[in-house]
CSV table of C-alpha atoms in Angstrom, one decimal:
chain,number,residue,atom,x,y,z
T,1,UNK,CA,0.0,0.0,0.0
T,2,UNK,CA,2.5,2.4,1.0
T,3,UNK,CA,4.5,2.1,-2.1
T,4,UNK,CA,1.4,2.5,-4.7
T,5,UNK,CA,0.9,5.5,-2.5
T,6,UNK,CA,4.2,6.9,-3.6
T,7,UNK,CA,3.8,6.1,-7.2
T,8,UNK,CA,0.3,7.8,-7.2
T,9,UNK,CA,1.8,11.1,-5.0
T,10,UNK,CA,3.9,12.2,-8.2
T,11,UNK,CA,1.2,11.8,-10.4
T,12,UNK,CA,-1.6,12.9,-8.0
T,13,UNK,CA,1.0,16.4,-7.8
T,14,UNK,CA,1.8,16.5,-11.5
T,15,UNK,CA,-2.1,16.4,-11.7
T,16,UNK,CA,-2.5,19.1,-9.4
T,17,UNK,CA,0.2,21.1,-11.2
T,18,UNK,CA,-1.4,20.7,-14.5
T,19,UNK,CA,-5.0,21.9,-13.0
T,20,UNK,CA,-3.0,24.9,-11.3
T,21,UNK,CA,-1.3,26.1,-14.7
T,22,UNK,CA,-4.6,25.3,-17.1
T,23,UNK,CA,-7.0,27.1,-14.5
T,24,UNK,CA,-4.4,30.1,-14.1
T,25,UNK,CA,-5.1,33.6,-15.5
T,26,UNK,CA,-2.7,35.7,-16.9
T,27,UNK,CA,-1.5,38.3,-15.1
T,28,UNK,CA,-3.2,41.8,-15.8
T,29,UNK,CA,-1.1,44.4,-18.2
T,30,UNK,CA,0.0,47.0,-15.9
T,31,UNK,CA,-2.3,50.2,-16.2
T,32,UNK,CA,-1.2,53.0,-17.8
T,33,UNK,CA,-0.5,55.7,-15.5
T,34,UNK,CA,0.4,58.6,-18.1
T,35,UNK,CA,-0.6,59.3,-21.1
T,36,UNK,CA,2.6,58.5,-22.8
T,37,UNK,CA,2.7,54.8,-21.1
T,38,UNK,CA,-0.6,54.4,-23.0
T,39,UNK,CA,0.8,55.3,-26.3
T,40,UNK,CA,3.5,52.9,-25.2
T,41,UNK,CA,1.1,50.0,-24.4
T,42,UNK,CA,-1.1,50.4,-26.9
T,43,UNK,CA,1.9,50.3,-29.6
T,44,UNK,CA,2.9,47.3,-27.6
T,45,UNK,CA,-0.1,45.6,-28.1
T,46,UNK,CA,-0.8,46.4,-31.7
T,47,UNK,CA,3.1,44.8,-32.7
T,48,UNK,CA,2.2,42.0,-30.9
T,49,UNK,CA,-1.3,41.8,-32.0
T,50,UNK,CA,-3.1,41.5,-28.6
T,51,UNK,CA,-6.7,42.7,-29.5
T,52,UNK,CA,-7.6,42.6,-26.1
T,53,UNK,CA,-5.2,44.8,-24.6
T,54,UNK,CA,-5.7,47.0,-27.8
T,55,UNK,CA,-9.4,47.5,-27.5
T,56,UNK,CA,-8.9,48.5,-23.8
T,57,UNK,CA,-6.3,51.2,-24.3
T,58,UNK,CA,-9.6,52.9,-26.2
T,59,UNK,CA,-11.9,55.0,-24.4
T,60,UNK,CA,-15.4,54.2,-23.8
T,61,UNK,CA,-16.0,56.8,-26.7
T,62,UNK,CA,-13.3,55.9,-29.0
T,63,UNK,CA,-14.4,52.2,-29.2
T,64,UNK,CA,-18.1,53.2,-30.1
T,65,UNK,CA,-16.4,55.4,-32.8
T,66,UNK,CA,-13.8,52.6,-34.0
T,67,UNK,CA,-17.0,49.8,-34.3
T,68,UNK,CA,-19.1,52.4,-36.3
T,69,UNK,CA,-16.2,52.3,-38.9
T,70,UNK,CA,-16.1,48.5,-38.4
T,71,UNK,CA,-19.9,48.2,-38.6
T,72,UNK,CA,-19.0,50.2,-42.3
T,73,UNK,CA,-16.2,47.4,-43.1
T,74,UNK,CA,-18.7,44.8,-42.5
T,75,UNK,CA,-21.7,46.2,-44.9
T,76,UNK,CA,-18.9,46.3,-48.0
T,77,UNK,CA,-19.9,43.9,-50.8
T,78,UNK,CA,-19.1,42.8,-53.9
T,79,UNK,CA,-15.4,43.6,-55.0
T,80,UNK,CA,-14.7,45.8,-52.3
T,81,UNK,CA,-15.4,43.2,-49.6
T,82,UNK,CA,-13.5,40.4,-51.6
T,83,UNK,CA,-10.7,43.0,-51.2
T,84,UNK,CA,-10.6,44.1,-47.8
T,85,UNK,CA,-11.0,40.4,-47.0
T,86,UNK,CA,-7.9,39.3,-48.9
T,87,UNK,CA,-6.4,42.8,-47.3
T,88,UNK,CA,-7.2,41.0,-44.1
T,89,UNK,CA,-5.8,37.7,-44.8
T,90,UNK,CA,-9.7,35.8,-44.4
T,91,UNK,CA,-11.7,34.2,-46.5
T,92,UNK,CA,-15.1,36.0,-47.4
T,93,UNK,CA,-17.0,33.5,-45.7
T,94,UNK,CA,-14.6,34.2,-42.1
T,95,UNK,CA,-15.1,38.1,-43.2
T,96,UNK,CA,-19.0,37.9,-42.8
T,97,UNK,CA,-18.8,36.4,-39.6
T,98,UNK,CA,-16.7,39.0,-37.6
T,99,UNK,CA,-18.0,41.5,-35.7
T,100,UNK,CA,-17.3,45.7,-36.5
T,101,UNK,CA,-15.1,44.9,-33.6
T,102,UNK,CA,-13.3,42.2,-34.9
T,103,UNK,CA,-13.1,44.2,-38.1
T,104,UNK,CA,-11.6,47.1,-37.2
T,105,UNK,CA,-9.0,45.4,-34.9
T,106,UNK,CA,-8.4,43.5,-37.8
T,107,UNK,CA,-8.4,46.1,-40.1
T,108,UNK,CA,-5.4,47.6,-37.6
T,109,UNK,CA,-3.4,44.6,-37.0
T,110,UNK,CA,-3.1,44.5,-40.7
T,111,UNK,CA,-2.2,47.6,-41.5
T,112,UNK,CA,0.7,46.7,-39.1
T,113,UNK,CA,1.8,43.7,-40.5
T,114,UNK,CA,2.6,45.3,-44.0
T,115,UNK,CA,5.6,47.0,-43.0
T,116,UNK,CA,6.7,45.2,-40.0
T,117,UNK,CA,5.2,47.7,-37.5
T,118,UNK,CA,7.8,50.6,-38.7
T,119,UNK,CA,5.7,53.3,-39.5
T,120,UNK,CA,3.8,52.4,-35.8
T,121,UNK,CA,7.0,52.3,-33.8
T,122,UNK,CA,8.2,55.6,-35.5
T,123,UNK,CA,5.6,57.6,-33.9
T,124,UNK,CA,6.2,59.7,-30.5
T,125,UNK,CA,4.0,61.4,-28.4
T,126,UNK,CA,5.5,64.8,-26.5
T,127,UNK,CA,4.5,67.8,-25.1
T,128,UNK,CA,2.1,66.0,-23.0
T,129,UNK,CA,-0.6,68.5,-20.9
T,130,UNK,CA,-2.4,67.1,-18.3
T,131,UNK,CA,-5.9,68.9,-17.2
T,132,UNK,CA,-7.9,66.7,-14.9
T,133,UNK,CA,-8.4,63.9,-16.6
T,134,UNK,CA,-8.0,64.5,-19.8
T,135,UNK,CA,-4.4,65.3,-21.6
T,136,UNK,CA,-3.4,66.3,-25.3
T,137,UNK,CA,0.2,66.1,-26.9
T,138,UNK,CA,1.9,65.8,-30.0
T,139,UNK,CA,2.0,62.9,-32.2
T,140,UNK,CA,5.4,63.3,-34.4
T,141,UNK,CA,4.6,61.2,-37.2
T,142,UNK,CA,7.4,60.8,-40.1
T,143,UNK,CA,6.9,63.9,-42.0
T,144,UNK,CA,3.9,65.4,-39.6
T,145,UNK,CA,2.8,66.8,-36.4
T,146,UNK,CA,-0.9,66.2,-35.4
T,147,UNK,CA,-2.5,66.2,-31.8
T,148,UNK,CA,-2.7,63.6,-30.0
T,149,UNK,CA,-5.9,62.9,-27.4
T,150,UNK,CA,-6.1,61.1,-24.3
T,151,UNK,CA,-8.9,60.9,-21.4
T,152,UNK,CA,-8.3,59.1,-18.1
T,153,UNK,CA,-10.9,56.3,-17.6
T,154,UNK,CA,-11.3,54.0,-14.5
T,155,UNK,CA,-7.8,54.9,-13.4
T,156,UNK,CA,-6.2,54.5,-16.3
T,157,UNK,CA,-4.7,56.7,-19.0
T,158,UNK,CA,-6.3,55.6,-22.8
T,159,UNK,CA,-6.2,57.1,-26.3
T,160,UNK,CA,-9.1,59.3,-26.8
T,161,UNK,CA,-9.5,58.1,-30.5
T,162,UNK,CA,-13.3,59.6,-31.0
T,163,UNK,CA,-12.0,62.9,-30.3
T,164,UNK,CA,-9.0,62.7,-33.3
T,165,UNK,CA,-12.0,61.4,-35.4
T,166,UNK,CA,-14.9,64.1,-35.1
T,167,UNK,CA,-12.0,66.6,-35.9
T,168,UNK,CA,-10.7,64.4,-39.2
T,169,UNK,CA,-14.6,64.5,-40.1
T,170,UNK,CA,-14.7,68.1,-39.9
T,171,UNK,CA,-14.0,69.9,-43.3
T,172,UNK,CA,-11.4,72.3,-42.5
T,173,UNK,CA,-10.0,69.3,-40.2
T,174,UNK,CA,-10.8,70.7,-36.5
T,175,UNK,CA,-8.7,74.3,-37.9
């Protein structure tokens, strides 16, 4: 008895290990505290294509925003959707089954992947001016400047991407 007992104990812990590790959550990203460590992150998460940690470096608004153009992706037909789904590396079939969300994350993981991330790791945020909880800085872009928006949210610093878009939308471009 005593010696089935210690071939089962290795097994029995190996089986408990094995339930520890499968069951085990991964560890939360580590807020963004400023707004420039959630430019960081959310470059971070785009290279490496984490969609989850992407969506969530959105504000509330900016992800209603993003989806709408999603929502746009996902009504395409014809040629245009064949496109954007070859684009996207899916089959038209996978295409029509996403959600805006899935889309537009998509959409932006893509965009990535065509030249290795470069063009996203190039960009800087500076100037950075905090007011309460909202902040705006510069985004220094290759050959461009443009402002860059940011709103604090639960506790955490995250691109204010709605705000960028109702200025692009606006003819003279927010000027």
């Amino acid at each position: 008895m005593r010696h089935a007992l210690l071939r089962l104990t290795p097994a029995l812990f190996l089986s408990f290990l094995l339930a520890v590790v499968l069951t085990a959550e991964e560890a939360p990203p580590e807020r963004a505290a400023t707004p420039e460590e959630a430019w960081t992150q959310f470059k971070a998460a785009v290279l490496r294509a984490d969609r989850v940690r992407t969506w969530s470096l959105l504000s509330a608004e900016s992800r209603k925003e993003v989806e709408k153009l999603g929502e746009a992706m996902s009504h395409l037909e014809g040629d245009e959707r064949a496109e954007r789904a070859e684009e996207l590396g899916l089959s038209l079939d996978a295409y029509g089954r996403m959600s805006a969300k899935d889309l537009i994350l998509a959409q932006l993981m893509a965009s990535t992947r065509k030249d290795g991330g470069k063009e996203l790791e190039s960009i800087r945020i500076r100037d950075v001016a905090i007011d309460g909880d909202r902040a705006e800085g510069v985004r220094v872009e290759e050959e461009s400047e443009r402002p860059a928006w940011f709103v604090k949210e639960e506790g955490e610093w995250k691109l204010d991407l709605a705000r960028e878009l109702s200025e692009d939308e606006e003819p003279d471009g927010g000027k």
